[in-house]
Tab-separated table of C-alpha atoms in Angstrom:
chain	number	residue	atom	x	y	z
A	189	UNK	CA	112.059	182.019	24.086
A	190	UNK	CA	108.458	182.945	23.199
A	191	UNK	CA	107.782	182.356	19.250
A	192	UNK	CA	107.059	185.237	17.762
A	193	UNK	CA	103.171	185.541	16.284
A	194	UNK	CA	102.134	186.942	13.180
A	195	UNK	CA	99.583	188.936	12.617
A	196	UNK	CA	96.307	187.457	11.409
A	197	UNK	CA	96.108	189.398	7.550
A	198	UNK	CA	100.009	188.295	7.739
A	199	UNK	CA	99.317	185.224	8.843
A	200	UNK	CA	96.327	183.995	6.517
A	201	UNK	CA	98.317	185.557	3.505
A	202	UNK	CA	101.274	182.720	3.982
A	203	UNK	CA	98.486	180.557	4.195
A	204	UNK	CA	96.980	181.409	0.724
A	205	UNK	CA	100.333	181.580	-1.065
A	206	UNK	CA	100.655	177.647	0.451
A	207	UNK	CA	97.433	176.710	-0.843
A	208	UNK	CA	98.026	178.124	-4.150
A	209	UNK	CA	101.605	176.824	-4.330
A	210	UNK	CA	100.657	173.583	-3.651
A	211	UNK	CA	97.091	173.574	-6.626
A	212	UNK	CA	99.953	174.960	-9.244
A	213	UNK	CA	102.316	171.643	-8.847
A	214	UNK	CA	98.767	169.365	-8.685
A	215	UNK	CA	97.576	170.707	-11.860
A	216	UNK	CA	101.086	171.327	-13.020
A	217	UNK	CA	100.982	167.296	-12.548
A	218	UNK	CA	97.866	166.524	-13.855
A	219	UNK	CA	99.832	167.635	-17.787
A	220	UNK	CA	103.325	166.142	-16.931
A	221	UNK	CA	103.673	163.810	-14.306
A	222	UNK	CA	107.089	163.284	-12.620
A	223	UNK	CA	108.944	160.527	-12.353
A	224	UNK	CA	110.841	160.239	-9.342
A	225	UNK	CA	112.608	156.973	-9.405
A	226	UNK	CA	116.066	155.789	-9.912
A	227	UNK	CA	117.653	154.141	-12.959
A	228	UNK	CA	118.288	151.018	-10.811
A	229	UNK	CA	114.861	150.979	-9.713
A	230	UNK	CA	113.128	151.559	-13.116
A	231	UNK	CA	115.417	148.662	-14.552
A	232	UNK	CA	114.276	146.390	-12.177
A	233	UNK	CA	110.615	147.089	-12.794
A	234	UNK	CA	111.362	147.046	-16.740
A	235	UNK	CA	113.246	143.607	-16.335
A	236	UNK	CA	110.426	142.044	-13.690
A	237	UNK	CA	107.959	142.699	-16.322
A	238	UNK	CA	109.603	141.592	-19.378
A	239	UNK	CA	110.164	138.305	-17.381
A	240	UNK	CA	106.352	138.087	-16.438
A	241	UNK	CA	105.328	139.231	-20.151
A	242	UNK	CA	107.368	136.331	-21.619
A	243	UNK	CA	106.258	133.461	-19.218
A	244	UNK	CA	102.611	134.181	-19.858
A	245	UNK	CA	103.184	134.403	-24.199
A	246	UNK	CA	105.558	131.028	-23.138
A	247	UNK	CA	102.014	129.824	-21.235
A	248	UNK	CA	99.633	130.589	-24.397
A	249	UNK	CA	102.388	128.851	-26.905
A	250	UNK	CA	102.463	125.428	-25.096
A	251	UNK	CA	98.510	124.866	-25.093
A	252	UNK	CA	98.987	125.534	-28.887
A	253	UNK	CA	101.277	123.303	-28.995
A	254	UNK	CA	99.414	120.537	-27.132
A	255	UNK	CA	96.403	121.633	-29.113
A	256	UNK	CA	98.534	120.771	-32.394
A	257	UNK	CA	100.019	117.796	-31.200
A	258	UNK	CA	96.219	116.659	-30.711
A	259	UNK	CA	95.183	117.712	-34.289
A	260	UNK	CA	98.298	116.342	-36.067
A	261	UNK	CA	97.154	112.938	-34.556
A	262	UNK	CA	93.687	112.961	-35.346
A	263	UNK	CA	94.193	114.111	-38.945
A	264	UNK	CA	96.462	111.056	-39.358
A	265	UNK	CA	94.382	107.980	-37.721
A	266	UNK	CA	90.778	109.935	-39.620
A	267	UNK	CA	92.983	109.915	-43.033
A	268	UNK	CA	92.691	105.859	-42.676
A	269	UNK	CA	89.078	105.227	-44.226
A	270	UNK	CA	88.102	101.914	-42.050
A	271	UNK	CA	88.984	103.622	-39.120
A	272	UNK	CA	86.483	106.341	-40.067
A	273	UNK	CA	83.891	103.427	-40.686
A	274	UNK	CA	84.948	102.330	-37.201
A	275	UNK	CA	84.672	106.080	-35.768
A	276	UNK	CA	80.943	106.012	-37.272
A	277	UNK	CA	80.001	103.057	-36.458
A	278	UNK	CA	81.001	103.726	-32.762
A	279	UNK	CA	78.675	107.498	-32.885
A	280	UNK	CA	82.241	108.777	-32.504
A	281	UNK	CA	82.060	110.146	-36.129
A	282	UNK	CA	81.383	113.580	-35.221
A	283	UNK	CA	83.631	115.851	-33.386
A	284	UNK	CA	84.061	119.183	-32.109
A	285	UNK	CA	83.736	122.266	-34.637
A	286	UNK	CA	86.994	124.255	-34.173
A	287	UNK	CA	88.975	120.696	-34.144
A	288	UNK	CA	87.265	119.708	-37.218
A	289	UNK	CA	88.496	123.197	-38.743
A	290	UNK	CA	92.176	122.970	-37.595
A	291	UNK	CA	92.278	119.231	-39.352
A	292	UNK	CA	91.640	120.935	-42.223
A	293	UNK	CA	93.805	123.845	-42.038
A	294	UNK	CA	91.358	127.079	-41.389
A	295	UNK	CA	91.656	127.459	-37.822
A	296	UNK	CA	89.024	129.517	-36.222
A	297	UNK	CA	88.843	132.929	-36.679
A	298	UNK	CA	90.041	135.341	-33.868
A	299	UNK	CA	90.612	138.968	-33.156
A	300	UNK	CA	94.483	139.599	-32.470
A	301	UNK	CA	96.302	142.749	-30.920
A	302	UNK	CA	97.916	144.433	-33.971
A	303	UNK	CA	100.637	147.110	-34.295
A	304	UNK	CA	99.150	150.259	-33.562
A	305	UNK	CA	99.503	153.295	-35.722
A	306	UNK	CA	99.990	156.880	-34.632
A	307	UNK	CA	97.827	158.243	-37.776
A	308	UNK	CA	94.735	158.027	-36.614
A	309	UNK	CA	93.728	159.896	-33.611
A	310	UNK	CA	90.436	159.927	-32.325
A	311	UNK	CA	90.269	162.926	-30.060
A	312	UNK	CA	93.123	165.956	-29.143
A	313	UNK	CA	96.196	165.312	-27.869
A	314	UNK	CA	96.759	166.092	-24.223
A	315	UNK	CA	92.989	164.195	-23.485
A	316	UNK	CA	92.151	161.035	-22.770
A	317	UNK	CA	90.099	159.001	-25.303
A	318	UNK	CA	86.749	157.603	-24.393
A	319	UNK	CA	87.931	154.089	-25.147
A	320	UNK	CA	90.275	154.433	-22.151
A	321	UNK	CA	87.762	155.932	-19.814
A	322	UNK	CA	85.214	152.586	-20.656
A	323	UNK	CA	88.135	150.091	-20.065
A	324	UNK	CA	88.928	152.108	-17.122
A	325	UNK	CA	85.171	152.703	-15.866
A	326	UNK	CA	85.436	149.413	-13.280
A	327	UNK	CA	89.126	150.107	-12.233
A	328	UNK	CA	90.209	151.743	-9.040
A	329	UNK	CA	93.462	153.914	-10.735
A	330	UNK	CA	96.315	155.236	-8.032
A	331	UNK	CA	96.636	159.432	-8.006
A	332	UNK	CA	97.978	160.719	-11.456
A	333	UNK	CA	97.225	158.009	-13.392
A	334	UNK	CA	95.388	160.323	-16.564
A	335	UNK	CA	97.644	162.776	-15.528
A	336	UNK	CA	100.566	159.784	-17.261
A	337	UNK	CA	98.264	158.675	-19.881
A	338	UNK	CA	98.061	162.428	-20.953
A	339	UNK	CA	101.320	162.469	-22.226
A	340	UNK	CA	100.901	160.131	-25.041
A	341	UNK	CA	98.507	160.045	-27.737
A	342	UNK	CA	95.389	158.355	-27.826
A	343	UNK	CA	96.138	154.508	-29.944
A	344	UNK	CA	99.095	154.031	-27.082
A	345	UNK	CA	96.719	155.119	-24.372
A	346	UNK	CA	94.081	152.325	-25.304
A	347	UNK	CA	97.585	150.180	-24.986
A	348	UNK	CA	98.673	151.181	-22.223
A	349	UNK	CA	94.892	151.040	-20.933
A	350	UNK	CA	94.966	147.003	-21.927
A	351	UNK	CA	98.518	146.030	-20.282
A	352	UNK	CA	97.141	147.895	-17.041
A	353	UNK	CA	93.737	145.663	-17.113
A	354	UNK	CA	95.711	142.561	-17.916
A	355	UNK	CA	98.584	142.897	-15.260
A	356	UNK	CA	96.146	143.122	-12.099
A	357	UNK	CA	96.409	145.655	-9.527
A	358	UNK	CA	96.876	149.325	-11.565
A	359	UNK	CA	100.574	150.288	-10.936
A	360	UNK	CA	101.367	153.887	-11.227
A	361	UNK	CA	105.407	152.780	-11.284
A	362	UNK	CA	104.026	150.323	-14.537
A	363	UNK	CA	102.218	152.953	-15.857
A	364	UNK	CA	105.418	155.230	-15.467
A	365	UNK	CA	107.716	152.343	-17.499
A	366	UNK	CA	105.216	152.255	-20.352
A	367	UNK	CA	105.273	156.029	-20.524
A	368	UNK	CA	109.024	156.280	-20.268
A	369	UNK	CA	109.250	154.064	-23.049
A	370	UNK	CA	107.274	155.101	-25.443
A	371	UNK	CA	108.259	155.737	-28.449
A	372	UNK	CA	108.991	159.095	-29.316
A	373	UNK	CA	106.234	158.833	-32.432
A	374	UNK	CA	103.272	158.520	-29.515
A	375	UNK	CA	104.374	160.964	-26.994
A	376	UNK	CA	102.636	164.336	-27.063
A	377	UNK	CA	104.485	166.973	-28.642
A	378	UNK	CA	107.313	168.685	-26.305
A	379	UNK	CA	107.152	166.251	-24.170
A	380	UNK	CA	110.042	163.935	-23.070
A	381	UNK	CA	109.154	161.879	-20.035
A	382	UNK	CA	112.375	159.620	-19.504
A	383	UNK	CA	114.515	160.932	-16.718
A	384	UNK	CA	114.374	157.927	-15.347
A	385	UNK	CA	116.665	156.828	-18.540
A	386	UNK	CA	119.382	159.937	-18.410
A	387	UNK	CA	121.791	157.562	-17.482
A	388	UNK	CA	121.664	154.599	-19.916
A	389	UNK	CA	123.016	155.475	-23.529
A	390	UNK	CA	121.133	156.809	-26.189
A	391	UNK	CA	121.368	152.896	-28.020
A	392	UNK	CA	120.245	151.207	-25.351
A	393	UNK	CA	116.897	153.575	-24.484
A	394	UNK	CA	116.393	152.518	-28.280
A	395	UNK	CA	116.604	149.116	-27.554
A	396	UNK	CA	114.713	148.893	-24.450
A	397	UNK	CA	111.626	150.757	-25.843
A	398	UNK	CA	112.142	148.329	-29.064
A	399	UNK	CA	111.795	145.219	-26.880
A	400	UNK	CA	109.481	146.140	-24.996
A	401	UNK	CA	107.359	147.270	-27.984
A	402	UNK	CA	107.867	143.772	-29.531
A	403	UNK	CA	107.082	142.132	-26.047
A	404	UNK	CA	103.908	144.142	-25.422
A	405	UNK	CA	102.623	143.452	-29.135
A	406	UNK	CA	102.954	139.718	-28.238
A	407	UNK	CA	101.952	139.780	-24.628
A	408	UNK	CA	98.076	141.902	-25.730
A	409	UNK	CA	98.095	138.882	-28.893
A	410	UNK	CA	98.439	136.061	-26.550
A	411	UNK	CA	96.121	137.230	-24.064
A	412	UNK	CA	93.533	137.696	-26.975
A	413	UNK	CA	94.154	133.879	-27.866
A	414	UNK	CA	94.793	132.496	-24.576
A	415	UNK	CA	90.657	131.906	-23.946
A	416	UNK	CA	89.675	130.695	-27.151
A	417	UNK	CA	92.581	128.531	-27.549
A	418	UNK	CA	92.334	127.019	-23.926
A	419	UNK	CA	87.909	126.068	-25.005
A	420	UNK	CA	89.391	124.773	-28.017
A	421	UNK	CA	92.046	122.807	-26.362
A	422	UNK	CA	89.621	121.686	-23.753
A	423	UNK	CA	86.885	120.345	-26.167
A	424	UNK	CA	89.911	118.582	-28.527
A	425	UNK	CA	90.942	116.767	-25.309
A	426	UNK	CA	87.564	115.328	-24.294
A	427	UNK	CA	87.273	114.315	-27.908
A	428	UNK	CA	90.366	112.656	-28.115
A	429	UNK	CA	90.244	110.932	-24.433
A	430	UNK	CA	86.331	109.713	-25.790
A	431	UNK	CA	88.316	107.795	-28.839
A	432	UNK	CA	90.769	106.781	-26.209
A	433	UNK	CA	88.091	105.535	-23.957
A	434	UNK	CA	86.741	103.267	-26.376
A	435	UNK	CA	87.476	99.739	-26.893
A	436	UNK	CA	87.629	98.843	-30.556
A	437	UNK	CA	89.689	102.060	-31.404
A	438	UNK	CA	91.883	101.667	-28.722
A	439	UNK	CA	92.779	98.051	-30.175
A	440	UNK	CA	92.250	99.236	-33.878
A	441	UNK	CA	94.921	101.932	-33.123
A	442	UNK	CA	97.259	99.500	-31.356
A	443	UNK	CA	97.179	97.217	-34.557
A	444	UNK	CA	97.327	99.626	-37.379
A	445	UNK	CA	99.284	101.992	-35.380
A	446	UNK	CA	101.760	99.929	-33.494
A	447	UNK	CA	104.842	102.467	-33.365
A	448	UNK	CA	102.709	105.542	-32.332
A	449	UNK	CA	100.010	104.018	-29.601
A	450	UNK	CA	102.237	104.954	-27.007
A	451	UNK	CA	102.231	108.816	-28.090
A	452	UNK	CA	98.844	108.469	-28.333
A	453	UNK	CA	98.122	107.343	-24.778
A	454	UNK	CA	100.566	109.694	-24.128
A	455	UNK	CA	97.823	112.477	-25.196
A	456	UNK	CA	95.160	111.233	-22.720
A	457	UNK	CA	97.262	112.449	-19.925
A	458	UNK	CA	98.151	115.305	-21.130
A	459	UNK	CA	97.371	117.887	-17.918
A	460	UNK	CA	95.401	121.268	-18.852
């Protein structure tokens, strides 16, 4: 059977209608996204990154902890006054800056991720903020990514902005979660962009975008600290294995210190 032909005005009109069919639902997406993924799929993203969120914050606390366990022991063998004679007497008198700080309880200063507030907003909703578009300027984004960040208001955008830089490779499906679960306080009025979530109970979308609130606020603070803690953990260890190194402390510290030497060649080792 031949197929029938249309006429070229008929023709070229279907054409048209197409075209402009198919611009409507692009800029229709370019103010509210859609989210096409399942609740079992969007749980297993949400879960996978809670997981990964935590292990790095678990990361950041144990070099503070090996950083304290290093300042707890010089503040107790520099407290014995002949063993600071013998630390000066050595040219082992001085040490770092930031360790000398933490011995005596004003740790360096350093900028932390607080809460964000959604009272102050630098530019219209429905735009994105020129913060975003700087931390964004070297980043390759996947289609629709402004299109997401649209939908919430500008201090969650510069969030949402930071988690993307810090995760790696910009994921649209990430960038989807954070939307989803935003709270309701930082989405753009009238919008509601959690079908993703139709399924789950009202209490537990509550409790989702809760956690993950708490998790992000912790996750964007221990990345800020996670560099200058690791220099300051670095130059504390090279201190401490220089005392360690030496001779007459070493045997100083095994005579006036007899039940914690061990724990303090235990320090030396410590890995980075």
């Amino acid at each position: 059977m031949t197929p029938k032909r249309l006429k070229r005005e008929v023709a070229y009109q279907l054409l048209l209608n197409n075209d402009r069919r198919h611009a409507g639902a692009l800029a229709s997406d370019q103010m509210r996204p859609k989210m096409r993924r399942s609740t079992p799929e969007f749980l297993k993203i949400y879960d996978a990154e809670r997981t990964r969120k935590r292990a790095f914050i678990a990361e950041v606390e144990e070099l503070e902890h090996r950083l304290d366990r290093i300042v707890v022991t010089v503040r107790l063998i520099t407290g014995d006054r002949r063993f600071r004679a013998l630390l000066a007497s050595e040219g082992l008198a001085t040490m770092p800056n930031t360790l000398g700080l933490r011995i005596s309880g004003f740790p360096p200063a350093r900028t932390s991720s607080q809460p964000i507030s959604g009272e102050a907003n630098p530019i219209s909703a429905g735009e994105i903020c020129p913060e975003v578009l700087s931390l964004l300027r070297d980043c390759t984004g996947p289609a629709g990514l402004f299109a997401l960040l649209r939908v919430v208001l500008p201090v969650r955008q510069i969030e949402i902005a930071r988690l993307m830089i810090a995760r790696g490779p910009v994921s649209v499906n990430y960038v989807k979660m954070l939307v989803a679960l935003t709270p309701p306080s930082f989405l753009v009025k009238d919008i509601h962009p959690q079908p993703e979530l139709a399924s789950l109970s009202k209490d537990r979308r509550a409790e989702m975008v809760s956690e993950l609130a708490e998790i992000n606020r912790a996750f964007l603070n221990a990345l800020d600290r996670r560099g200058p803690l690791s220099l300051e953990l670095i130059t504390a260890s090279r201190y401490f294995g220089r005392l360690m190194d030496n001779s007459k402390v070493v045997r100083y510290l095994a005579r006036n210190f007899p039940g914690r030497f061990e724990e303090f060649h235990n320090l030396t080792v410590l890995a980075f």
